[in-house]
Amino acid sequence: MSSNHRPGFTGSTLDREDLVRTNPERLAALAGSLSARLLALDGIDPILDDQGLLTWKSMAESDPGSELIFLGVQDGKPRFTEVRPDLPQGAARSRAIFRMLDILPPEEASTYAAARSLIDWHVRHGFCAQCGTPTEIFRGGWGRNCGQCKAEHYPRVDPVVIMLAEHEGRVLVGRQPAYPPQRYSALAGFLEPGESIEEAVARELHEEAGVKALAVRYVVSQPWPFPSSLMMACVAQVESDALTIDYTELEDAFWVTRAEVAAVMNGEAGAKFLPPPPYAIAHTLFRRWLAET
Amino acid sequence: MSSNHRPGFTGSTLDREDLVRTNPERLAALAGSLSARLLALDGIDPILDDQGLLTWKSMAESDPGSELIFLGVQDGKPRFTEVRPDLPQGAARSRAIFRMLDILPPEEASTYAAARSLIDWHVRHGFCAQCGTPTEIFRGGWGRNCGQCKAEHYPRVDPVVIMLAEHEGRVLVGRQPAYPPQRYSALAGFLEPGESIEEAVARELHEEAGVKALAVRYVVSQPWPFPSSLMMACVAQVESDALTIDYTELEDAFWVTRAEVAAVMNGEAGAKFLPPPPYAIAHTLFRRWLAET
């Protein structure tokens, strides 16, 4: 099984050109250039072409009331997205994106992820958290500032640890009640203020499964734009395979062998569970773990 | 040189007991118990005892107008901190903490880091970013909610990548204008929405030094409570040692050999620069890199 599976939502060829963001004249020139392209969206979901790729349209099609976000430059073309004034607040609850992710290549999903996380952040952060005043977009869409108290606000990225507990060659898989039937995955949770990645992994394994981490190794990461997580996948050696499951978080959890995980990832008949989809970091984590000697 | 240097701000023995946060009766009982302790602070800085450790006081000393934060349980005692109504808005700009970090052990600094990041977040997030209404503390201080639009807001953790570019056995060090004289460190920058750790490392090295990352390996992480970063330290193999420095970010940067870094970390006379302090992840990163064979 290949270990060089590209994690979901990674590999965009977009050059973010962050120096442009702080240069209003350059930004205006790029937005007004004939080569500039606007990401085509339906609500907050992408519109795919007949090859299953993102579609881009002319800047003339942007809504005059929109806030423009500069995504970067790709194939020599400045790329933008917009926060439309008519975007419904519940747009991010649509499930349509998950069907598209079955066909959208990771590098295209990567470009889209930045746009989606930013749009969703702007929609939910129109007011200054420090003083309550309406804020304005700045830095080419990579922040909002407050004219009243002068606070600057930047888009959130919420780090999440996702991990396989490992004990004597077996790893722990679990399922949350909201998962599709038969789906199991690695355990996961938000990293909190005052924690390292390694400490967050140990805390989550303790809280959710009652196991004690002895050593934690980082494996791989990806963004997860629902709305704006950074998924950091790890493997943790644990002291014992005795479990104390937190049933408020997990519906079920059990230990699986390498052969059992291989059967799952190969889609064999009789496999013990259904794997996470290829665009989820747990999928990459299982593949990387299988590839370890 | 030892590679098991404990990263700064890690190793707290506090059990966060997150289930207590969502149980108001249990929370009130813990806050009212005789064993409960309140972190002693001067503004947002800790008050150290004569052994250089954190000091704790009775809950009776809390300000009646404070918002209470439940930090967790340590040594059998519930531990709290408070957001005082009289906390000056610029309290976090005091530099006193950096002198204390020279003596505060990492595990004590770790407990303090959670308190500091949370207090600072509450002070700067009293209003709902979605609708502008004043919010209220909930979940034992690990969030704020809006009575108007029902939005829930959680404390930020801002992931930062910090990395050594490596080329033919040498690594790249740089200094920002604000550093103390002679101090050099690893390059660093905030991870952005839509990026993996590996991609953020590659982008920052490209932006700041004009080098192309071929492979990125994660090394170690720590929280950095100024105000609420997660520092993720990496080493990146790069294609060439030719540099294009972004002088808006860096004042200077140069390549150093393993022997030169060892001289720096051993504090030898004639060493090429002064190292980052032991509580900074760059210090740990240099030590781990030196320990690699």
mmCIF file with all atom_site columns, C-alpha atoms in Angstrom, chain B residues 16-204:
data_model
loop_
_atom_site.group_PDB
_atom_site.id
_atom_site.type_symbol
_atom_site.label_atom_id
_atom_site.label_alt_id
_atom_site.label_comp_id
_atom_site.label_asym_id
_atom_site.label_entity_id
_atom_site.label_seq_id
_atom_site.pdbx_PDB_ins_code
_atom_site.Cartn_x
_atom_site.Cartn_y
_atom_site.Cartn_z
_atom_site.occupancy
_atom_site.B_iso_or_equiv
_atom_site.pdbx_formal_charge
_atom_site.auth_seq_id
_atom_site.auth_comp_id
_atom_site.auth_asym_id
_atom_site.auth_atom_id
_atom_site.pdbx_PDB_model_num
ATOM 1   C CA . ARG B 1 16  ? -8.397  19.728 32.824 1.00 0.00 ? 16  ARG B CA 1
ATOM 2   C CA . GLU B 1 17  ? -11.472 17.600 33.636 1.00 0.00 ? 17  GLU B CA 1
ATOM 3   C CA . ASP B 1 18  ? -13.450 18.944 30.703 1.00 0.00 ? 18  ASP B CA 1
ATOM 4   C CA . LEU B 1 19  ? -16.647 17.180 31.763 1.00 0.00 ? 19  LEU B CA 1
ATOM 5   C CA . VAL B 1 20  ? -16.836 19.526 34.755 1.00 0.00 ? 20  VAL B CA 1
ATOM 6   C CA . ARG B 1 21  ? -17.031 22.515 32.415 1.00 0.00 ? 21  ARG B CA 1
ATOM 7   C CA . THR B 1 22  ? -20.449 21.550 31.119 1.00 0.00 ? 22  THR B CA 1
ATOM 8   C CA . ASN B 1 23  ? -21.806 20.690 34.580 1.00 0.00 ? 23  ASN B CA 1
ATOM 9   C CA . PRO B 1 24  ? -22.762 23.961 36.335 1.00 0.00 ? 24  PRO B CA 1
ATOM 10  C CA . GLU B 1 25  ? -23.667 22.246 39.642 1.00 0.00 ? 25  GLU B CA 1
ATOM 11  C CA . ARG B 1 26  ? -20.358 20.409 39.832 1.00 0.00 ? 26  ARG B CA 1
ATOM 12  C CA . LEU B 1 27  ? -18.505 23.574 38.824 1.00 0.00 ? 27  LEU B CA 1
ATOM 13  C CA . ALA B 1 28  ? -20.200 25.592 41.580 1.00 0.00 ? 28  ALA B CA 1
ATOM 14  C CA . ALA B 1 29  ? -19.449 22.863 44.123 1.00 0.00 ? 29  ALA B CA 1
ATOM 15  C CA . LEU B 1 30  ? -15.755 22.839 43.167 1.00 0.00 ? 30  LEU B CA 1
ATOM 16  C CA . ALA B 1 31  ? -15.519 26.646 43.229 1.00 0.00 ? 31  ALA B CA 1
ATOM 17  C CA . GLY B 1 32  ? -17.127 26.651 46.672 1.00 0.00 ? 32  GLY B CA 1
ATOM 18  C CA . SER B 1 33  ? -15.007 23.845 48.143 1.00 0.00 ? 33  SER B CA 1
ATOM 19  C CA . LEU B 1 34  ? -12.471 24.619 50.861 1.00 0.00 ? 34  LEU B CA 1
ATOM 20  C CA . SER B 1 35  ? -9.665  23.080 48.797 1.00 0.00 ? 35  SER B CA 1
ATOM 21  C CA . ALA B 1 36  ? -10.263 25.296 45.746 1.00 0.00 ? 36  ALA B CA 1
ATOM 22  C CA . ARG B 1 37  ? -7.365  27.592 44.833 1.00 0.00 ? 37  ARG B CA 1
ATOM 23  C CA . LEU B 1 38  ? -7.150  30.796 42.782 1.00 0.00 ? 38  LEU B CA 1
ATOM 24  C CA . LEU B 1 39  ? -4.059  31.631 40.718 1.00 0.00 ? 39  LEU B CA 1
ATOM 25  C CA . ALA B 1 40  ? -2.324  34.709 42.148 1.00 0.00 ? 40  ALA B CA 1
ATOM 26  C CA . LEU B 1 41  ? -1.749  37.314 39.440 1.00 0.00 ? 41  LEU B CA 1
ATOM 27  C CA . ASP B 1 42  ? -0.438  40.854 39.145 1.00 0.00 ? 42  ASP B CA 1
ATOM 28  C CA . GLY B 1 43  ? -2.393  42.130 36.158 1.00 0.00 ? 43  GLY B CA 1
ATOM 29  C CA . ILE B 1 44  ? -1.965  39.153 33.803 1.00 0.00 ? 44  ILE B CA 1
ATOM 30  C CA . ASP B 1 45  ? 1.520   38.208 35.113 1.00 0.00 ? 45  ASP B CA 1
ATOM 31  C CA . PRO B 1 46  ? 2.081   35.471 37.697 1.00 0.00 ? 46  PRO B CA 1
ATOM 32  C CA . ILE B 1 47  ? 3.313   36.131 41.227 1.00 0.00 ? 47  ILE B CA 1
ATOM 33  C CA . LEU B 1 48  ? 6.156   33.744 42.024 1.00 0.00 ? 48  LEU B CA 1
ATOM 34  C CA . ASP B 1 49  ? 7.005   32.424 45.491 1.00 0.00 ? 49  ASP B CA 1
ATOM 35  C CA . ASP B 1 50  ? 10.519  32.355 46.919 1.00 0.00 ? 50  ASP B CA 1
ATOM 36  C CA . GLN B 1 51  ? 11.178  29.069 45.087 1.00 0.00 ? 51  GLN B CA 1
ATOM 37  C CA . GLY B 1 52  ? 10.193  30.640 41.788 1.00 0.00 ? 52  GLY B CA 1
ATOM 38  C CA . LEU B 1 53  ? 6.899   28.718 41.545 1.00 0.00 ? 53  LEU B CA 1
ATOM 39  C CA . LEU B 1 54  ? 3.336   29.924 40.912 1.00 0.00 ? 54  LEU B CA 1
ATOM 40  C CA . THR B 1 55  ? 1.410   31.076 43.975 1.00 0.00 ? 55  THR B CA 1
ATOM 41  C CA . TRP B 1 56  ? -2.226  30.264 44.648 1.00 0.00 ? 56  TRP B CA 1
ATOM 42  C CA . LYS B 1 57  ? -4.651  31.962 47.014 1.00 0.00 ? 57  LYS B CA 1
ATOM 43  C CA . SER B 1 58  ? -8.045  31.379 48.557 1.00 0.00 ? 58  SER B CA 1
ATOM 44  C CA . MET B 1 59  ? -11.178 31.696 46.421 1.00 0.00 ? 59  MET B CA 1
ATOM 45  C CA . ALA B 1 60  ? -12.361 34.272 48.980 1.00 0.00 ? 60  ALA B CA 1
ATOM 46  C CA . GLU B 1 61  ? -9.786  36.611 47.477 1.00 0.00 ? 61  GLU B CA 1
ATOM 47  C CA . SER B 1 62  ? -11.436 36.590 44.063 1.00 0.00 ? 62  SER B CA 1
ATOM 48  C CA . ASP B 1 63  ? -13.073 39.835 42.929 1.00 0.00 ? 63  ASP B CA 1
ATOM 49  C CA . PRO B 1 64  ? -16.885 39.574 43.203 1.00 0.00 ? 64  PRO B CA 1
ATOM 50  C CA . GLY B 1 65  ? -17.127 41.171 39.758 1.00 0.00 ? 65  GLY B CA 1
ATOM 51  C CA . SER B 1 66  ? -14.765 38.666 38.124 1.00 0.00 ? 66  SER B CA 1
ATOM 52  C CA . GLU B 1 67  ? -15.573 36.007 35.577 1.00 0.00 ? 67  GLU B CA 1
ATOM 53  C CA . LEU B 1 68  ? -14.199 32.695 36.926 1.00 0.00 ? 68  LEU B CA 1
ATOM 54  C CA . ILE B 1 69  ? -12.288 30.208 34.769 1.00 0.00 ? 69  ILE B CA 1
ATOM 55  C CA . PHE B 1 70  ? -11.928 26.572 35.834 1.00 0.00 ? 70  PHE B CA 1
ATOM 56  C CA . LEU B 1 71  ? -8.395  25.477 34.942 1.00 0.00 ? 71  LEU B CA 1
ATOM 57  C CA . GLY B 1 72  ? -8.700  21.902 36.235 1.00 0.00 ? 72  GLY B CA 1
ATOM 58  C CA . VAL B 1 73  ? -7.600  19.832 39.207 1.00 0.00 ? 73  VAL B CA 1
ATOM 59  C CA . GLN B 1 74  ? -4.006  19.570 40.432 1.00 0.00 ? 74  GLN B CA 1
ATOM 60  C CA . ASP B 1 75  ? -2.793  17.815 43.589 1.00 0.00 ? 75  ASP B CA 1
ATOM 61  C CA . GLY B 1 76  ? -6.423  17.079 44.411 1.00 0.00 ? 76  GLY B CA 1
ATOM 62  C CA . LYS B 1 77  ? -7.306  20.775 44.441 1.00 0.00 ? 77  LYS B CA 1
ATOM 63  C CA . PRO B 1 78  ? -9.663  22.506 41.981 1.00 0.00 ? 78  PRO B CA 1
ATOM 64  C CA . ARG B 1 79  ? -7.766  25.369 40.356 1.00 0.00 ? 79  ARG B CA 1
ATOM 65  C CA . PHE B 1 80  ? -9.308  28.572 39.063 1.00 0.00 ? 80  PHE B CA 1
ATOM 66  C CA . THR B 1 81  ? -8.266  31.863 37.556 1.00 0.00 ? 81  THR B CA 1
ATOM 67  C CA . GLU B 1 82  ? -10.332 34.992 37.046 1.00 0.00 ? 82  GLU B CA 1
ATOM 68  C CA . VAL B 1 83  ? -10.970 37.751 34.523 1.00 0.00 ? 83  VAL B CA 1
ATOM 69  C CA . ARG B 1 84  ? -11.030 40.793 36.807 1.00 0.00 ? 84  ARG B CA 1
ATOM 70  C CA . PRO B 1 85  ? -13.181 43.760 35.781 1.00 0.00 ? 85  PRO B CA 1
ATOM 71  C CA . ASP B 1 86  ? -10.300 46.092 36.688 1.00 0.00 ? 86  ASP B CA 1
ATOM 72  C CA . LEU B 1 87  ? -7.684  44.337 34.513 1.00 0.00 ? 87  LEU B CA 1
ATOM 73  C CA . PRO B 1 88  ? -6.049  47.077 32.413 1.00 0.00 ? 88  PRO B CA 1
ATOM 74  C CA . GLN B 1 89  ? -6.458  46.456 28.664 1.00 0.00 ? 89  GLN B CA 1
ATOM 75  C CA . GLY B 1 90  ? -2.720  46.777 28.073 1.00 0.00 ? 90  GLY B CA 1
ATOM 76  C CA . ALA B 1 91  ? -1.771  44.323 30.857 1.00 0.00 ? 91  ALA B CA 1
ATOM 77  C CA . ALA B 1 92  ? -0.531  41.764 28.322 1.00 0.00 ? 92  ALA B CA 1
ATOM 78  C CA . ARG B 1 93  ? 2.076   44.242 27.068 1.00 0.00 ? 93  ARG B CA 1
ATOM 79  C CA . SER B 1 94  ? 4.078   44.030 30.317 1.00 0.00 ? 94  SER B CA 1
ATOM 80  C CA . ARG B 1 95  ? 7.511   42.472 29.748 1.00 0.00 ? 95  ARG B CA 1
ATOM 81  C CA . ALA B 1 96  ? 7.834   41.256 33.354 1.00 0.00 ? 96  ALA B CA 1
ATOM 82  C CA . ILE B 1 97  ? 6.800   37.708 32.399 1.00 0.00 ? 97  ILE B CA 1
ATOM 83  C CA . PHE B 1 98  ? 9.925   37.178 30.282 1.00 0.00 ? 98  PHE B CA 1
ATOM 84  C CA . ARG B 1 99  ? 12.211  37.713 33.279 1.00 0.00 ? 99  ARG B CA 1
ATOM 85  C CA . MET B 1 100 ? 10.102  35.250 35.290 1.00 0.00 ? 100 MET B CA 1
ATOM 86  C CA . LEU B 1 101 ? 10.368  32.621 32.553 1.00 0.00 ? 101 LEU B CA 1
ATOM 87  C CA . ASP B 1 102 ? 14.101  32.406 33.212 1.00 0.00 ? 102 ASP B CA 1
ATOM 88  C CA . ILE B 1 103 ? 13.271  30.768 36.552 1.00 0.00 ? 103 ILE B CA 1
ATOM 89  C CA . LEU B 1 104 ? 9.722   29.363 36.224 1.00 0.00 ? 104 LEU B CA 1
ATOM 90  C CA . PRO B 1 105 ? 9.944   25.596 35.466 1.00 0.00 ? 105 PRO B CA 1
ATOM 91  C CA . PRO B 1 106 ? 8.282   24.545 32.162 1.00 0.00 ? 106 PRO B CA 1
ATOM 92  C CA . GLU B 1 107 ? 5.524   22.574 33.917 1.00 0.00 ? 107 GLU B CA 1
ATOM 93  C CA . GLU B 1 108 ? 4.583   25.621 36.013 1.00 0.00 ? 108 GLU B CA 1
ATOM 94  C CA . ALA B 1 109 ? 4.774   27.860 32.937 1.00 0.00 ? 109 ALA B CA 1
ATOM 95  C CA . SER B 1 110 ? 2.472   25.324 31.242 1.00 0.00 ? 110 SER B CA 1
ATOM 96  C CA . THR B 1 111 ? -0.257  25.754 33.865 1.00 0.00 ? 111 THR B CA 1
ATOM 97  C CA . TYR B 1 112 ? 0.161   29.517 33.671 1.00 0.00 ? 112 TYR B CA 1
ATOM 98  C CA . ALA B 1 113 ? 0.045   29.508 29.839 1.00 0.00 ? 113 ALA B CA 1
ATOM 99  C CA . ALA B 1 114 ? -3.513  28.166 29.781 1.00 0.00 ? 114 ALA B CA 1
ATOM 100 C CA . ALA B 1 115 ? -4.624  30.809 32.307 1.00 0.00 ? 115 ALA B CA 1
ATOM 101 C CA . ARG B 1 116 ? -2.902  33.665 30.503 1.00 0.00 ? 116 ARG B CA 1
ATOM 102 C CA . SER B 1 117 ? -4.217  32.744 27.035 1.00 0.00 ? 117 SER B CA 1
ATOM 103 C CA . LEU B 1 118 ? -7.764  32.383 28.348 1.00 0.00 ? 118 LEU B CA 1
ATOM 104 C CA . ILE B 1 119 ? -7.777  35.640 30.332 1.00 0.00 ? 119 ILE B CA 1
ATOM 105 C CA . ASP B 1 120 ? -6.370  37.580 27.406 1.00 0.00 ? 120 ASP B CA 1
ATOM 106 C CA . TRP B 1 121 ? -8.943  36.052 25.060 1.00 0.00 ? 121 TRP B CA 1
ATOM 107 C CA . HIS B 1 122 ? -11.863 36.955 27.333 1.00 0.00 ? 122 HIS B CA 1
ATOM 108 C CA . VAL B 1 123 ? -10.610 40.534 27.709 1.00 0.00 ? 123 VAL B CA 1
ATOM 109 C CA . ARG B 1 124 ? -10.466 41.004 23.937 1.00 0.00 ? 124 ARG B CA 1
ATOM 110 C CA . HIS B 1 125 ? -13.630 39.051 23.041 1.00 0.00 ? 125 HIS B CA 1
ATOM 111 C CA . GLY B 1 126 ? -16.442 40.471 25.169 1.00 0.00 ? 126 GLY B CA 1
ATOM 112 C CA . PHE B 1 127 ? -18.712 41.006 22.160 1.00 0.00 ? 127 PHE B CA 1
ATOM 113 C CA . CYS B 1 128 ? -20.280 38.607 19.676 1.00 0.00 ? 128 CYS B CA 1
ATOM 114 C CA . ALA B 1 129 ? -18.320 38.708 16.399 1.00 0.00 ? 129 ALA B CA 1
ATOM 115 C CA . GLN B 1 130 ? -21.458 37.576 14.578 1.00 0.00 ? 130 GLN B CA 1
ATOM 116 C CA . CYS B 1 131 ? -23.934 40.228 15.833 1.00 0.00 ? 131 CYS B CA 1
ATOM 117 C CA . GLY B 1 132 ? -22.077 42.715 18.051 1.00 0.00 ? 132 GLY B CA 1
ATOM 118 C CA . THR B 1 133 ? -23.958 41.937 21.282 1.00 0.00 ? 133 THR B CA 1
ATOM 119 C CA . PRO B 1 134 ? -22.089 41.606 24.630 1.00 0.00 ? 134 PRO B CA 1
ATOM 120 C CA . THR B 1 135 ? -21.462 37.899 25.344 1.00 0.00 ? 135 THR B CA 1
ATOM 121 C CA . GLU B 1 136 ? -21.346 35.864 28.550 1.00 0.00 ? 136 GLU B CA 1
ATOM 122 C CA . ILE B 1 137 ? -18.804 33.398 29.815 1.00 0.00 ? 137 ILE B CA 1
ATOM 123 C CA . PHE B 1 138 ? -19.861 29.725 29.754 1.00 0.00 ? 138 PHE B CA 1
ATOM 124 C CA . ARG B 1 139 ? -18.388 26.210 29.931 1.00 0.00 ? 139 ARG B CA 1
ATOM 125 C CA . GLY B 1 140 ? -16.371 27.081 33.012 1.00 0.00 ? 140 GLY B CA 1
ATOM 126 C CA . GLY B 1 141 ? -14.575 29.862 31.174 1.00 0.00 ? 141 GLY B CA 1
ATOM 127 C CA . TRP B 1 142 ? -13.712 27.847 28.050 1.00 0.00 ? 142 TRP B CA 1
ATOM 128 C CA . GLY B 1 143 ? -16.088 29.814 25.834 1.00 0.00 ? 143 GLY B CA 1
ATOM 129 C CA . ARG B 1 144 ? -18.489 32.738 25.542 1.00 0.00 ? 144 ARG B CA 1
ATOM 130 C CA . ASN B 1 145 ? -22.038 32.641 24.227 1.00 0.00 ? 145 ASN B CA 1
ATOM 131 C CA . CYS B 1 146 ? -24.354 35.205 22.746 1.00 0.00 ? 146 CYS B CA 1
ATOM 132 C CA . GLY B 1 147 ? -27.840 35.574 24.221 1.00 0.00 ? 147 GLY B CA 1
ATOM 133 C CA . GLN B 1 148 ? -28.933 37.472 21.102 1.00 0.00 ? 148 GLN B CA 1
ATOM 134 C CA . CYS B 1 149 ? -27.952 35.312 18.089 1.00 0.00 ? 149 CYS B CA 1
ATOM 135 C CA . LYS B 1 150 ? -27.029 32.166 20.093 1.00 0.00 ? 150 LYS B CA 1
ATOM 136 C CA . ALA B 1 151 ? -23.531 31.965 18.585 1.00 0.00 ? 151 ALA B CA 1
ATOM 137 C CA . GLU B 1 152 ? -20.958 30.125 20.681 1.00 0.00 ? 152 GLU B CA 1
ATOM 138 C CA . HIS B 1 153 ? -17.383 31.409 20.658 1.00 0.00 ? 153 HIS B CA 1
ATOM 139 C CA . TYR B 1 154 ? -14.338 29.415 21.730 1.00 0.00 ? 154 TYR B CA 1
ATOM 140 C CA . PRO B 1 155 ? -10.854 30.598 22.702 1.00 0.00 ? 155 PRO B CA 1
ATOM 141 C CA . ARG B 1 156 ? -8.485  30.923 19.791 1.00 0.00 ? 156 ARG B CA 1
ATOM 142 C CA . VAL B 1 157 ? -5.335  28.889 19.319 1.00 0.00 ? 157 VAL B CA 1
ATOM 143 C CA . ASP B 1 158 ? -3.229  30.264 16.467 1.00 0.00 ? 158 ASP B CA 1
ATOM 144 C CA . PRO B 1 159 ? -0.914  27.696 14.861 1.00 0.00 ? 159 PRO B CA 1
ATOM 145 C CA . VAL B 1 160 ? 2.551   28.978 13.952 1.00 0.00 ? 160 VAL B CA 1
ATOM 146 C CA . VAL B 1 161 ? 5.217   27.115 11.998 1.00 0.00 ? 161 VAL B CA 1
ATOM 147 C CA . ILE B 1 162 ? 8.839   27.621 13.028 1.00 0.00 ? 162 ILE B CA 1
ATOM 148 C CA . MET B 1 163 ? 11.519  25.898 11.012 1.00 0.00 ? 163 MET B CA 1
ATOM 149 C CA . LEU B 1 164 ? 15.137  25.311 10.226 1.00 0.00 ? 164 LEU B CA 1
ATOM 150 C CA . ALA B 1 165 ? 15.884  25.170 6.527  1.00 0.00 ? 165 ALA B CA 1
ATOM 151 C CA . GLU B 1 166 ? 18.605  22.519 6.116  1.00 0.00 ? 166 GLU B CA 1
ATOM 152 C CA . HIS B 1 167 ? 21.059  22.248 3.205  1.00 0.00 ? 167 HIS B CA 1
ATOM 153 C CA . GLU B 1 168 ? 24.126  20.012 3.089  1.00 0.00 ? 168 GLU B CA 1
ATOM 154 C CA . GLY B 1 169 ? 24.413  19.811 6.855  1.00 0.00 ? 169 GLY B CA 1
ATOM 155 C CA . ARG B 1 170 ? 23.920  23.518 7.538  1.00 0.00 ? 170 ARG B CA 1
ATOM 156 C CA . VAL B 1 171 ? 20.784  25.240 8.822  1.00 0.00 ? 171 VAL B CA 1
ATOM 157 C CA . LEU B 1 172 ? 19.442  28.739 8.273  1.00 0.00 ? 172 LEU B CA 1
ATOM 158 C CA . VAL B 1 173 ? 19.116  31.159 11.189 1.00 0.00 ? 173 VAL B CA 1
ATOM 159 C CA . GLY B 1 174 ? 17.692  34.663 11.072 1.00 0.00 ? 174 GLY B CA 1
ATOM 160 C CA . ARG B 1 175 ? 16.887  37.622 13.254 1.00 0.00 ? 175 ARG B CA 1
ATOM 161 C CA . GLN B 1 176 ? 13.974  40.020 13.405 1.00 0.00 ? 176 GLN B CA 1
ATOM 162 C CA . PRO B 1 177 ? 14.659  43.681 14.196 1.00 0.00 ? 177 PRO B CA 1
ATOM 163 C CA . ALA B 1 178 ? 12.887  43.377 17.579 1.00 0.00 ? 178 ALA B CA 1
ATOM 164 C CA . TYR B 1 179 ? 15.208  40.619 18.880 1.00 0.00 ? 179 TYR B CA 1
ATOM 165 C CA . PRO B 1 180 ? 17.751  41.382 21.612 1.00 0.00 ? 180 PRO B CA 1
ATOM 166 C CA . PRO B 1 181 ? 21.248  42.118 20.209 1.00 0.00 ? 181 PRO B CA 1
ATOM 167 C CA . GLN B 1 182 ? 23.085  39.073 18.762 1.00 0.00 ? 182 GLN B CA 1
ATOM 168 C CA . ARG B 1 183 ? 20.004  36.812 19.088 1.00 0.00 ? 183 ARG B CA 1
ATOM 169 C CA . TYR B 1 184 ? 19.246  34.577 16.085 1.00 0.00 ? 184 TYR B CA 1
ATOM 170 C CA . SER B 1 185 ? 16.550  31.946 15.811 1.00 0.00 ? 185 SER B CA 1
ATOM 171 C CA . ALA B 1 186 ? 14.616  29.740 13.397 1.00 0.00 ? 186 ALA B CA 1
ATOM 172 C CA . LEU B 1 187 ? 12.311  31.448 10.881 1.00 0.00 ? 187 LEU B CA 1
ATOM 173 C CA . ALA B 1 188 ? 8.596   31.445 11.728 1.00 0.00 ? 188 ALA B CA 1
ATOM 174 C CA . GLY B 1 189 ? 5.157   32.554 10.626 1.00 0.00 ? 189 GLY B CA 1
ATOM 175 C CA . PHE B 1 190 ? 1.441   32.015 11.159 1.00 0.00 ? 190 PHE B CA 1
ATOM 176 C CA . LEU B 1 191 ? -0.170  29.084 9.395  1.00 0.00 ? 191 LEU B CA 1
ATOM 177 C CA . GLU B 1 192 ? -3.065  30.313 7.228  1.00 0.00 ? 192 GLU B CA 1
ATOM 178 C CA . PRO B 1 193 ? -6.518  28.907 6.437  1.00 0.00 ? 193 PRO B CA 1
ATOM 179 C CA . GLY B 1 194 ? -6.282  26.231 3.742  1.00 0.00 ? 194 GLY B CA 1
ATOM 180 C CA . GLU B 1 195 ? -2.725  25.114 4.527  1.00 0.00 ? 195 GLU B CA 1
ATOM 181 C CA . SER B 1 196 ? -1.155  21.996 6.004  1.00 0.00 ? 196 SER B CA 1
ATOM 182 C CA . ILE B 1 197 ? 1.799   22.374 8.378  1.00 0.00 ? 197 ILE B CA 1
ATOM 183 C CA . GLU B 1 198 ? 4.123   21.194 5.629  1.00 0.00 ? 198 GLU B CA 1
ATOM 184 C CA . GLU B 1 199 ? 2.717   23.727 3.146  1.00 0.00 ? 199 GLU B CA 1
ATOM 185 C CA . ALA B 1 200 ? 2.945   26.601 5.633  1.00 0.00 ? 200 ALA B CA 1
ATOM 186 C CA . VAL B 1 201 ? 6.625   25.748 6.259  1.00 0.00 ? 201 VAL B CA 1
ATOM 187 C CA . ALA B 1 202 ? 7.327   25.737 2.521  1.00 0.00 ? 202 ALA B CA 1
ATOM 188 C CA . ARG B 1 203 ? 5.485   29.027 1.977  1.00 0.00 ? 203 ARG B CA 1
ATOM 189 C CA . GLU B 1 204 ? 7.230   30.831 4.833  1.00 0.00 ? 204 GLU B CA 1
#
